[in-house]
Coordinates of C-alpha atoms in Angstrom, one line a residue:
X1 CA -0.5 5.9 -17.6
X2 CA -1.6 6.5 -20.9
X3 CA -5.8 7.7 -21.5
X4 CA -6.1 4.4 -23.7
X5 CA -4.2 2.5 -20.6
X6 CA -6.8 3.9 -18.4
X7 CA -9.7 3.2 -20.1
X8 CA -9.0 -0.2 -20.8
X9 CA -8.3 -1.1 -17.1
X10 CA -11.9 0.4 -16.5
X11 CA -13.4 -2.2 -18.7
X12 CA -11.7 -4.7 -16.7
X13 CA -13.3 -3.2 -13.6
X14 CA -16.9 -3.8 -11.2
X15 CA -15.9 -1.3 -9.3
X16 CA -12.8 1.0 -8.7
X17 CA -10.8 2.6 -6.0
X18 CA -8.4 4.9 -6.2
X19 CA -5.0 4.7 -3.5
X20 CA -2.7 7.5 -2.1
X21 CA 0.8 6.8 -2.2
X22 CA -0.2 7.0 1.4
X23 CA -1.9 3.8 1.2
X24 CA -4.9 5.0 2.2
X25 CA -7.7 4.7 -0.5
X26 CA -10.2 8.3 -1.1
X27 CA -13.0 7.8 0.0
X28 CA -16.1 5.8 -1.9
X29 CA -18.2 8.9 -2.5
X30 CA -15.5 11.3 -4.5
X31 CA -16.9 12.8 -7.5
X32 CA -14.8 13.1 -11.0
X33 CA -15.6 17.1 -11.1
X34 CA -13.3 18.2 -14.2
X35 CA -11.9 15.8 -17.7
X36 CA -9.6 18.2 -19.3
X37 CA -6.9 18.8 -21.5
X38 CA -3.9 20.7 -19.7
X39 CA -1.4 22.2 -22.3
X40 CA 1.7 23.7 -21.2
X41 CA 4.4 25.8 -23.0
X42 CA 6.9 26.7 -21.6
X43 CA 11.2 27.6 -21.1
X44 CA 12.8 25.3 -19.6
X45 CA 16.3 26.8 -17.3
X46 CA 18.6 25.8 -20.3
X47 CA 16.4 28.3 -22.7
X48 CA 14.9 25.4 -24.4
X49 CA 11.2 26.2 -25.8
X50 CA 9.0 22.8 -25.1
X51 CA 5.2 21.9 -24.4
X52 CA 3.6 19.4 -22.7
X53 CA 0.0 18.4 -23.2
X54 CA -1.8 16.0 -20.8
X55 CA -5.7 14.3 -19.4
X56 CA -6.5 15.6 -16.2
X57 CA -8.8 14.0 -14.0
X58 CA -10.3 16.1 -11.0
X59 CA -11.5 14.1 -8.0
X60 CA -13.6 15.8 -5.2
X61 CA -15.2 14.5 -2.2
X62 CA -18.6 16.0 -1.4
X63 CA -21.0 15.4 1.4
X64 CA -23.2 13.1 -0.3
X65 CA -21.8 9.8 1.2
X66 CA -24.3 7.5 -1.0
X67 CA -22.9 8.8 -4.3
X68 CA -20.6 6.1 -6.1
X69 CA -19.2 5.8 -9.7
X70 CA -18.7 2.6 -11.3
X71 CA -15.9 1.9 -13.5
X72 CA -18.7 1.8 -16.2
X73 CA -19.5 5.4 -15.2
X74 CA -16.4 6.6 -14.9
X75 CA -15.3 5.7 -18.9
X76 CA -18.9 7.0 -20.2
X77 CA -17.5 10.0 -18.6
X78 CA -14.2 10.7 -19.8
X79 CA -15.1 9.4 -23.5
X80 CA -18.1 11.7 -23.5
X81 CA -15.2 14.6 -23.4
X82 CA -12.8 12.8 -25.6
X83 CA -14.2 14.1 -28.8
X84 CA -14.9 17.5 -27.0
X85 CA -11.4 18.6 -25.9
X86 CA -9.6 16.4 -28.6
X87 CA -8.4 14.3 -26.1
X88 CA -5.3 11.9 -27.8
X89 CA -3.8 9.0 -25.7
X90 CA -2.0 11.3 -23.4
X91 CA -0.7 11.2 -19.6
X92 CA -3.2 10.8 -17.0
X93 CA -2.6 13.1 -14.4
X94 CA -5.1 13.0 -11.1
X95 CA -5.8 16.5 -9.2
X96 CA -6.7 15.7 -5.5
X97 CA -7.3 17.6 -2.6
X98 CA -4.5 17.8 0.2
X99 CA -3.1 20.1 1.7
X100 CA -3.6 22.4 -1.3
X101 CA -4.5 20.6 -5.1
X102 CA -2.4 18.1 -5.5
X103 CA -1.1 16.1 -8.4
X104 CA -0.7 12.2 -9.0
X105 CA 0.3 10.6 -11.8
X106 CA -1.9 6.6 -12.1
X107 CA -1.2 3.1 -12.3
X108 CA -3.3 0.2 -12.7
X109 CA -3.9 -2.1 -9.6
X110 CA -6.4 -4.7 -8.7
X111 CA -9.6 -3.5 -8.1
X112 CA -8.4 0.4 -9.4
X113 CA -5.8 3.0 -9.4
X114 CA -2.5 3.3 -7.6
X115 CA -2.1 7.5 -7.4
X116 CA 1.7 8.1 -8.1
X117 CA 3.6 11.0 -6.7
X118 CA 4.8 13.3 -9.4
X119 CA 8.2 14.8 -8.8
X120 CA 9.2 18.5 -9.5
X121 CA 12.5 18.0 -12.0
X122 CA 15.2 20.4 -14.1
X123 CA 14.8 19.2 -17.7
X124 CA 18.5 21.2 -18.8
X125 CA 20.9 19.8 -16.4
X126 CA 23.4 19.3 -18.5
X127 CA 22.6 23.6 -19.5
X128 CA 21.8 24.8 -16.6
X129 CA 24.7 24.5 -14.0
X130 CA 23.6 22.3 -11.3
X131 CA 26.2 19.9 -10.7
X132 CA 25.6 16.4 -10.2
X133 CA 26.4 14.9 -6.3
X134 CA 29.6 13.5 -6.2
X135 CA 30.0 10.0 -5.0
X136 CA 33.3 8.2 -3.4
X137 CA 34.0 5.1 -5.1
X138 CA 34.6 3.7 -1.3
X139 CA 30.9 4.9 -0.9
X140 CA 29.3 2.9 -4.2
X141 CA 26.7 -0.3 -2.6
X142 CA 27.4 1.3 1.3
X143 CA 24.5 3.3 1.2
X144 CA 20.6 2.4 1.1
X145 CA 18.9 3.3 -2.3
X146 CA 17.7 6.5 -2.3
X147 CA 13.9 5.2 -3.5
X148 CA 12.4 2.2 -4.2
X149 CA 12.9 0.5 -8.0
X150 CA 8.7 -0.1 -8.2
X151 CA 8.1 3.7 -6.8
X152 CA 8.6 5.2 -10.1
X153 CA 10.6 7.9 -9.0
X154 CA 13.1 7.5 -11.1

């Protein structure tokens, strides 16, 4: 989801939530403790130079359980840093708490944001020598997809 994507699905909001890929929603009282601007350069395992650039949003759950941001809130926030970190329409990635930080990318739901699992990937396959799985042609429609087509995996 893009920042404009995001912002605009706040106006559309009362009030927001934010879901796991678990299902399970964070809870009420998370706080948006960073907006920043996460540049990347780096070499990719085919030698190719490339940078990536996106919004990071940082949620943390305190103790305070009364605390709440409204949608309202929420885009007062981020466009308070947009002119700050020159902020263009760029990906939206969440950092949450798990097991260690972890990071989602968003979608737009009813009522809030669906939190997407991100996926580590090679970006020089066709350079770098792993070799795709081979697949029988007796195999082809025998087995179950591998993910489902809304999970955004691939």
């Amino acid at each position: 989801m893009k920042l404009s994507q995001f912002k605009a699905h706040l106006s559309t909001l009362s009030k927001m939530e934010f879901k796991l890929p678990s299902g399970e929603t964070v809870a009420p009282h998370y706080h948006i403790t960073e907006v920043g601007k996460i540049s990347k350069a780096f070499i990719d395992c085919g030698g190719k130079y490339r940078e990536e650039s996106k919004v990071s949003l940082q949620l943390y759950i305190a103790e305070d359980f009364d605390h709440r941001l409204s949608a309202a809130k929420t885009k007062a926030i981020v466009e308070g840093c947009e002119t700050k970190l020159a902020l263009d329409d760029l990906e939206v990635e969440v950092e949450y708490q798990g097991r260690t930080i972890e990071k989602y990318g968003l979608r737009a739901m009813e009522g809030g944001f669906e939190m997407t699992s991100t996926q580590t990937d090679c970006l020089a396959k066709d350079g770098c020598g792993i070799e795709k799985p081979k697949v029988k042609l007796s195999e082809i429609g025998k087995s179950e997809a591998y993910c489902d087509p809304n999970s955004n995996c691939c």
